Short mmCIF file of C-alpha atoms and ligand atoms in Angstrom, two decimals:
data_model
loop_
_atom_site.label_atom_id
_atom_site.label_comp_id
_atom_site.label_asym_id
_atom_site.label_seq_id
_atom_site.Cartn_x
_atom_site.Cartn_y
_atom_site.Cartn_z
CA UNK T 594 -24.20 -27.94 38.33
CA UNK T 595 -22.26 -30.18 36.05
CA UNK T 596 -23.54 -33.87 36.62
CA UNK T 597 -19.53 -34.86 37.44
CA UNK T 598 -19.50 -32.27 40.07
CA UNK T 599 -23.01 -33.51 41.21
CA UNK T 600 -21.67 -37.04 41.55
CA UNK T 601 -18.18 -36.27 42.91
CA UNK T 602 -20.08 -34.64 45.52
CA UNK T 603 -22.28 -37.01 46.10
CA UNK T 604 -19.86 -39.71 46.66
CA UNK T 605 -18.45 -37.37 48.99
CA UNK T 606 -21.03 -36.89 51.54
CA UNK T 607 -21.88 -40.10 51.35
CA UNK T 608 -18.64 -41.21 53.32
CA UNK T 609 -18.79 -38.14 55.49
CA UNK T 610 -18.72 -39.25 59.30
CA UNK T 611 -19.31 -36.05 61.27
CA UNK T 612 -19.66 -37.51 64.34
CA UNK T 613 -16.40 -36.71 65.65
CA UNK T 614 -16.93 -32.61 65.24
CA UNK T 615 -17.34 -31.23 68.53
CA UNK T 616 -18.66 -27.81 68.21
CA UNK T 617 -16.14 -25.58 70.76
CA UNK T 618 -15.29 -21.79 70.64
CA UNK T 619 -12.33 -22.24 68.94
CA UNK T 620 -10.15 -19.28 67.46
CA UNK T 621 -11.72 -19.62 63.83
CA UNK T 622 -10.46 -19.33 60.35
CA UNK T 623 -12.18 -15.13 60.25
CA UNK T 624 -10.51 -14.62 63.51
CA UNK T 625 -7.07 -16.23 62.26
CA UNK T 626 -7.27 -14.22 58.49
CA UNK T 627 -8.28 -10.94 60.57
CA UNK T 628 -4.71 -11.00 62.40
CA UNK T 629 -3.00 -9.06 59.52
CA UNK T 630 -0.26 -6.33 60.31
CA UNK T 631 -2.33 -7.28 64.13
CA UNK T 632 -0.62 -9.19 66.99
CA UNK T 633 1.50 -12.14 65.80
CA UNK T 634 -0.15 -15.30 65.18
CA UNK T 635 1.06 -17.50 67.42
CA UNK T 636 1.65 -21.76 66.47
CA UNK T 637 3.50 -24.37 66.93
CA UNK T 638 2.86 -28.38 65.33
CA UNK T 639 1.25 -31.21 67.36
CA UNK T 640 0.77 -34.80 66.19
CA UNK T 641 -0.81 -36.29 69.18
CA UNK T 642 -3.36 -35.09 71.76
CA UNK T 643 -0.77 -34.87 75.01
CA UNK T 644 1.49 -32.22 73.31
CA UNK T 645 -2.00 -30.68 72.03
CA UNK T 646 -3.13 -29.90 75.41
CA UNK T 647 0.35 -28.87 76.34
CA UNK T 648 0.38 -26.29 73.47
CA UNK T 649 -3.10 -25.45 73.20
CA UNK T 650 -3.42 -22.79 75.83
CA UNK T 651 -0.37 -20.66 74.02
CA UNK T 652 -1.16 -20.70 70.24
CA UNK T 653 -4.05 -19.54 67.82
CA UNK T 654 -3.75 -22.85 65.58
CA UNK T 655 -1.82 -26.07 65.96
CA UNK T 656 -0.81 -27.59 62.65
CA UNK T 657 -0.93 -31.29 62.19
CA UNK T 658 2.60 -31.29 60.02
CA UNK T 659 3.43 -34.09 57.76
CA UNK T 660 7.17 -33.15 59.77
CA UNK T 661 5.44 -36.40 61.72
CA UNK T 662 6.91 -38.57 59.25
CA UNK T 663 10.54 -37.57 60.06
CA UNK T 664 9.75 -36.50 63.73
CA UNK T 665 7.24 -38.97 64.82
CA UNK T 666 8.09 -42.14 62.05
CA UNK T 667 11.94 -41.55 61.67
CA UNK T 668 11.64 -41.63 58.15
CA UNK T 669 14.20 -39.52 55.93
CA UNK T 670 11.48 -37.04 54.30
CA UNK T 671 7.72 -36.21 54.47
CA UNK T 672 7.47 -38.14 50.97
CA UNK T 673 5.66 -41.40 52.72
CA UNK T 674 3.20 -40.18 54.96
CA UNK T 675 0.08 -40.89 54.20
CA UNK T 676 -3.29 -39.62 54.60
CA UNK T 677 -4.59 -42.00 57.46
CA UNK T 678 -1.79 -41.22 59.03
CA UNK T 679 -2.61 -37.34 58.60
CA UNK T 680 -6.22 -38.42 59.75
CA UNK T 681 -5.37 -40.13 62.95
CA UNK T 682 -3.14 -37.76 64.09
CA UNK T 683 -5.67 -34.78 63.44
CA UNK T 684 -8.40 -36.13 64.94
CA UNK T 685 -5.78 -36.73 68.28
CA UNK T 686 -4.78 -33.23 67.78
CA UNK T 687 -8.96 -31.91 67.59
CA UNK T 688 -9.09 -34.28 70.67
CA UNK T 689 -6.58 -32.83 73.15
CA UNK T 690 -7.36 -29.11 72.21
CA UNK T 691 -10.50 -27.01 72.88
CA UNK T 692 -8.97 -23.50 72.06
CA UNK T 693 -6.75 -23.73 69.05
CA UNK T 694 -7.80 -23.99 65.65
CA UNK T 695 -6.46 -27.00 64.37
CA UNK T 696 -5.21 -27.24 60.66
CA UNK T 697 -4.00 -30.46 58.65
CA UNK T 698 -1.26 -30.65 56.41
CA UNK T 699 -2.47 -32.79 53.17
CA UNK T 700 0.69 -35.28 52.44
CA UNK T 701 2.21 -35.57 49.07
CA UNK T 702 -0.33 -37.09 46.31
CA UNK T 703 -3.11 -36.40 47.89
CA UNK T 704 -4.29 -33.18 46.12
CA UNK T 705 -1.46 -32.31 43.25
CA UNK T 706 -3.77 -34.45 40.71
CA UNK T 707 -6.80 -32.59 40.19
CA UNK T 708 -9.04 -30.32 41.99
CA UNK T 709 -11.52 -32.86 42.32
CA UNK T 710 -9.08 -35.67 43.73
CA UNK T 711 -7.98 -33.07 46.42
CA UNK T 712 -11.51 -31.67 47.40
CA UNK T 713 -12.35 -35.57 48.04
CA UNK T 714 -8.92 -35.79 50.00
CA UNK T 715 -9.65 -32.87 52.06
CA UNK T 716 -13.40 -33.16 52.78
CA UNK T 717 -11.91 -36.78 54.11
CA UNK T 718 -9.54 -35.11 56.54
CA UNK T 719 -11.69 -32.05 57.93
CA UNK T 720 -14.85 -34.75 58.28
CA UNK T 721 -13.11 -37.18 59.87
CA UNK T 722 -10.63 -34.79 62.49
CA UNK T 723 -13.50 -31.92 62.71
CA UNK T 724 -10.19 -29.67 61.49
CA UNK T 725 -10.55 -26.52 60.70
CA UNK T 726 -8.40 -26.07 57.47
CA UNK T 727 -6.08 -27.81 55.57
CA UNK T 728 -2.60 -27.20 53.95
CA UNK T 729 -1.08 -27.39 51.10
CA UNK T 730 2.34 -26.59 49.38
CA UNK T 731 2.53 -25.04 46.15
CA UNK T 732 2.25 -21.68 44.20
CA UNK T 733 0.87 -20.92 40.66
CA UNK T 734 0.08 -24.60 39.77
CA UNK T 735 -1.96 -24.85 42.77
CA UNK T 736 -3.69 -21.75 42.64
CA UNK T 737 -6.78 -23.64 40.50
CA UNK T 738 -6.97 -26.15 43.16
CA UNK T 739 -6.83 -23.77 45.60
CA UNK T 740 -9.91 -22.06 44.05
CA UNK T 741 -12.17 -25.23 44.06
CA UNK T 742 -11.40 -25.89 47.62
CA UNK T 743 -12.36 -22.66 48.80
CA UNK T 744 -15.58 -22.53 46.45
CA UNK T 745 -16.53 -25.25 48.32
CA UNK T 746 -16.30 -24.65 51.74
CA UNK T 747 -12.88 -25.85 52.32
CA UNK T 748 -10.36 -23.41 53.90
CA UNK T 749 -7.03 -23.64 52.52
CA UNK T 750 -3.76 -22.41 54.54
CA UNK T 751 -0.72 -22.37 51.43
CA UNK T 752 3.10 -23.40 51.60
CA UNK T 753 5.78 -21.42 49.76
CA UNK T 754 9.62 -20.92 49.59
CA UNK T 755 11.15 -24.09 50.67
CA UNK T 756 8.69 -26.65 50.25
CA UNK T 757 9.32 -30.38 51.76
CA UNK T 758 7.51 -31.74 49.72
CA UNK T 759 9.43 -30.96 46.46
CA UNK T 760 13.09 -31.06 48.26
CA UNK T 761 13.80 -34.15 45.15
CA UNK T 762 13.12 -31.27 42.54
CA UNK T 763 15.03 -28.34 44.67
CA UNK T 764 17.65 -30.32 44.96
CA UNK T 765 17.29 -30.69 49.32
CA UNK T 766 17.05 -28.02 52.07
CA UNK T 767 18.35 -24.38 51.64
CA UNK T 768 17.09 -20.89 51.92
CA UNK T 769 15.41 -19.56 49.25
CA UNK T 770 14.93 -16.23 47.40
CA UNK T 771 18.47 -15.28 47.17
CA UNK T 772 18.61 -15.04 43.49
CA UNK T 773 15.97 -12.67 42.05
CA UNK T 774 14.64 -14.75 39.39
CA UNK T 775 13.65 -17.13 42.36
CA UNK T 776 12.29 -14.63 44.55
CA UNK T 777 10.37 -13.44 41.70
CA UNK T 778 9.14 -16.73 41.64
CA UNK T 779 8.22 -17.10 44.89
CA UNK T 780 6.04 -13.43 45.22
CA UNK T 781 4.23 -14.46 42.45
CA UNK T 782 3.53 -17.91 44.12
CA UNK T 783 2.50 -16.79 46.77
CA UNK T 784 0.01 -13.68 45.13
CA UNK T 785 -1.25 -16.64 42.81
CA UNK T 786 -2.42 -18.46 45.91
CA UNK T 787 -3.72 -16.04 48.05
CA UNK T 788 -5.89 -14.20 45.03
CA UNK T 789 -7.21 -17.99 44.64
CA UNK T 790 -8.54 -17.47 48.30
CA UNK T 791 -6.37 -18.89 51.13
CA UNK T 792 -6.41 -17.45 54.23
CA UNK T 793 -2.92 -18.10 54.98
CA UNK T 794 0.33 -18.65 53.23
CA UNK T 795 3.29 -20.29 55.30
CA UNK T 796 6.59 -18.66 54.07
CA UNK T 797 9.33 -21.31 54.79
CA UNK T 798 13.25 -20.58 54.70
CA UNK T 799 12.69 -17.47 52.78
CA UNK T 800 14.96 -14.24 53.28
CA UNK T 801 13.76 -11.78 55.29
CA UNK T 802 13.38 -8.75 52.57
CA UNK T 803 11.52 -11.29 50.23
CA UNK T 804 9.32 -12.36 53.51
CA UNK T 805 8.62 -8.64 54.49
CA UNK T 806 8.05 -7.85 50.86
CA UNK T 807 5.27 -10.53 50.22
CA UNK T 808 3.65 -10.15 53.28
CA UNK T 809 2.92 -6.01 52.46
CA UNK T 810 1.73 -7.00 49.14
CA UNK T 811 -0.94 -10.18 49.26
CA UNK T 812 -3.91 -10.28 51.26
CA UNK T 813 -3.47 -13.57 53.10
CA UNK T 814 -1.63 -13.43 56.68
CA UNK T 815 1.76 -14.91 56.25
CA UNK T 816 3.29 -17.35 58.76
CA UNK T 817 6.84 -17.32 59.07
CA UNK T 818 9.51 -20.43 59.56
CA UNK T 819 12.77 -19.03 58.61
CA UNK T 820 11.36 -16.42 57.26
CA UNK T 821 11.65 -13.15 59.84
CA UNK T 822 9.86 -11.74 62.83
CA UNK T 823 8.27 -9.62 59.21
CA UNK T 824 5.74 -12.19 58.89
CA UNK T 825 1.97 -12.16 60.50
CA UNK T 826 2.82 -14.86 62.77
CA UNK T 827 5.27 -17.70 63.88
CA UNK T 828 5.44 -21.63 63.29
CA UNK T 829 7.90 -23.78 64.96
CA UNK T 830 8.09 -27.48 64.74
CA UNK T 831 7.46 -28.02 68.75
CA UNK T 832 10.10 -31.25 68.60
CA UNK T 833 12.55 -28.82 67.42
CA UNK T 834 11.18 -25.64 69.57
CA UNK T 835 12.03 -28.23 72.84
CA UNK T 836 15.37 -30.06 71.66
CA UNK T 837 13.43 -33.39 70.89
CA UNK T 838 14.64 -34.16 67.47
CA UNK T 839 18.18 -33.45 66.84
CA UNK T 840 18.35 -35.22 63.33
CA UNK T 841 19.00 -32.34 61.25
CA UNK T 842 18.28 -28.53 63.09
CA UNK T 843 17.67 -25.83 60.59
CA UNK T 844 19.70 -22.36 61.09
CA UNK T 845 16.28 -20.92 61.53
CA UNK T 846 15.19 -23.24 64.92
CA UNK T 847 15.79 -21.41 68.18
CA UNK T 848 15.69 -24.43 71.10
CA UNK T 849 13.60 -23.10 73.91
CA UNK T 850 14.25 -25.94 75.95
CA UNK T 851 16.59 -29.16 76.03
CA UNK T 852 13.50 -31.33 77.21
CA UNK T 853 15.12 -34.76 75.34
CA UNK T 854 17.95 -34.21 77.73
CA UNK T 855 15.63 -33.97 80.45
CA UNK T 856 13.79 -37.10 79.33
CA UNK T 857 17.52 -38.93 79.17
CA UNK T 858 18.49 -37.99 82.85
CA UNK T 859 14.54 -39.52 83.85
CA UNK T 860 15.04 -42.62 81.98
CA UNK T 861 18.85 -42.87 83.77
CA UNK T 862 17.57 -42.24 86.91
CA UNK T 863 14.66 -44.85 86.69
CA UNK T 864 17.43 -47.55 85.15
CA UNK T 865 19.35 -46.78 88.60
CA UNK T 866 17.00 -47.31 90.70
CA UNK T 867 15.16 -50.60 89.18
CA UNK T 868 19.38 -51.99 89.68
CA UNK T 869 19.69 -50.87 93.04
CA UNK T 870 15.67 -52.28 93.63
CA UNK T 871 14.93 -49.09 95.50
CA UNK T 872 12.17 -48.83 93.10
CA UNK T 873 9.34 -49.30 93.00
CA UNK T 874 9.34 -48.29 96.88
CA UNK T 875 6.85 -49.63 99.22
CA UNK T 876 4.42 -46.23 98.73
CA UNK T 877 4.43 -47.58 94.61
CA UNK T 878 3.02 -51.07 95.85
CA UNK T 879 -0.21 -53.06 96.86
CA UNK T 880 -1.28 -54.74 100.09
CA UNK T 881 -3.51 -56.53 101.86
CA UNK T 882 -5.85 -54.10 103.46
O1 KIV Z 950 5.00 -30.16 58.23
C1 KIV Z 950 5.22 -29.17 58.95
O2 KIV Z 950 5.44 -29.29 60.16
C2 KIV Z 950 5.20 -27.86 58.33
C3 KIV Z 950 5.74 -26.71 59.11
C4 KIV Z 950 7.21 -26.78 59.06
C5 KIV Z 950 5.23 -25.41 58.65
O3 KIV Z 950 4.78 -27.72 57.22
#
């Protein structure tokens, strides 16, 4: 072994904290890659460990989406999120699921600047959330990285079509693969990345030929946002899924529920009553036994 390679991982488990890795029968990264052309994988995103619980019962994996900087943070993109933040809410995620595999988005910087840089970033996240893979956007000039992580025991889930991440270079949110130079593009992004060895590729606001076309043709199960019931499996951002963040609502986002109304009406209805001082009621408070 090369002696930077040696040291690099050296430094590495020397900051590993495994003590937060419960060992549960969770649906595992085999059991997730074996799903191809199979029953649709089923997932949704959670950031803390309520909604985890909520969720867990009803999908193979939760993913830990950097979408918690806009959904969670209120920030205008998924540009500032960082990797504690990543961390923290992971490790809530691991917390309030036993069933679901749980799988970490890495945020932007953390693994675009070498292969070595992002194998230290991810062995940071799946040590200290007890994870089971990580994501990352990118095609061709990610597939090297790709490779290193998976050499090395880390389980990559890829990104392609519209990528977050890079909405400053494409110029914001729209579908992609209408024009066949991109779509050409985008195929051989996504072949590049799952020859390098993910498991999974998410295909994001991709037309549905393009979608149906790339998932016959690589290896890795695909998992569809905006990209056709043609995929392997399904992701929904739950806050969209449950009509809890109304900021911007791609074409793609079916609302299965209007549960921020609901949460309005509770909060009017509690205002009401603290006015009118019929709560709390005399079953809400403490006497003298
Ligand atoms: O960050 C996220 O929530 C995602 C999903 C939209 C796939 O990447």
């Amino acid at each position: 072994m090369p002696d930077t390679l040696k040291g690099l991982m050296e430094t590495v488990s020397m900051s590993v904290d495994v003590s937060n890795i419960k060992k549960i029968n969770r649906v595992s990264i085999p059991d997730l890659a074996g799903r191809k052309s199979g029953d649709p994988i089923v997932s949704l995103t959670a950031y803390t460990a309520p909604m985890a619980k909520i969720l867990d019962p009803h999908c193979d994996f939760l993913l830990v989406g950097d979408s918690l900087g806009m959904v969670l943070y209120g920030m205008d993109s998924t540009l500032g999120v960082s990797l504690d933040m990543m961390i923290n809410h992971g490790l809530a995620v691991v917390r309030g699921s036993k069933k679901a595999c749980v799988i970490v988005d890495m945020p932007f910087g953390t693994y675009q600047e070498s292969p070595e840089k992002a194998y230290r970033n991810c062995v940071r996240v799946m040590a200290e959330t007890g994870c089971g893979a990580v994501k990352i956007e990118g095609g061709r000039e990610m597939a090297e990285t790709v490779n290193f992580l998976v050499e090395r025991g880390v389980p990559v889930m890829g990104h392609v079509g519209l990528k977050p991440q890079s909405f400053n270079v494409a110029g914001g949110y729209r579908a992609h693969g209408r024009d066949q130079v991109e779509a050409e593009r985008i195929k051989d992004d996504a072949l590049a990345i799952s020859n390098a060895g993910a498991f999974s590729i998410v295909i994001e606001g991709v037309i549905e030929d393009l979608a149906a076309e790339i998932t016959h043709k690589i290896k890795a199960v695909t998992i569809g946002i905006g990209a056709s019931a043609q995929c392997d499996g399904q992701i929904l951002v739950t806050e969209d899924a449950i009509g809890m963040f109304s900021e911007f609502t791609p074409k793609f986002v079916k609302r299965f529920s209007e549960t921020g109304d609901e949460i309005g009406r509770a909060a009017a209805e509690y205002a009401k009553e603290v006015k009118a001082r019929t709560f709390p009621a005399d079953a809400h408070c403490y006497h003298n036994k």
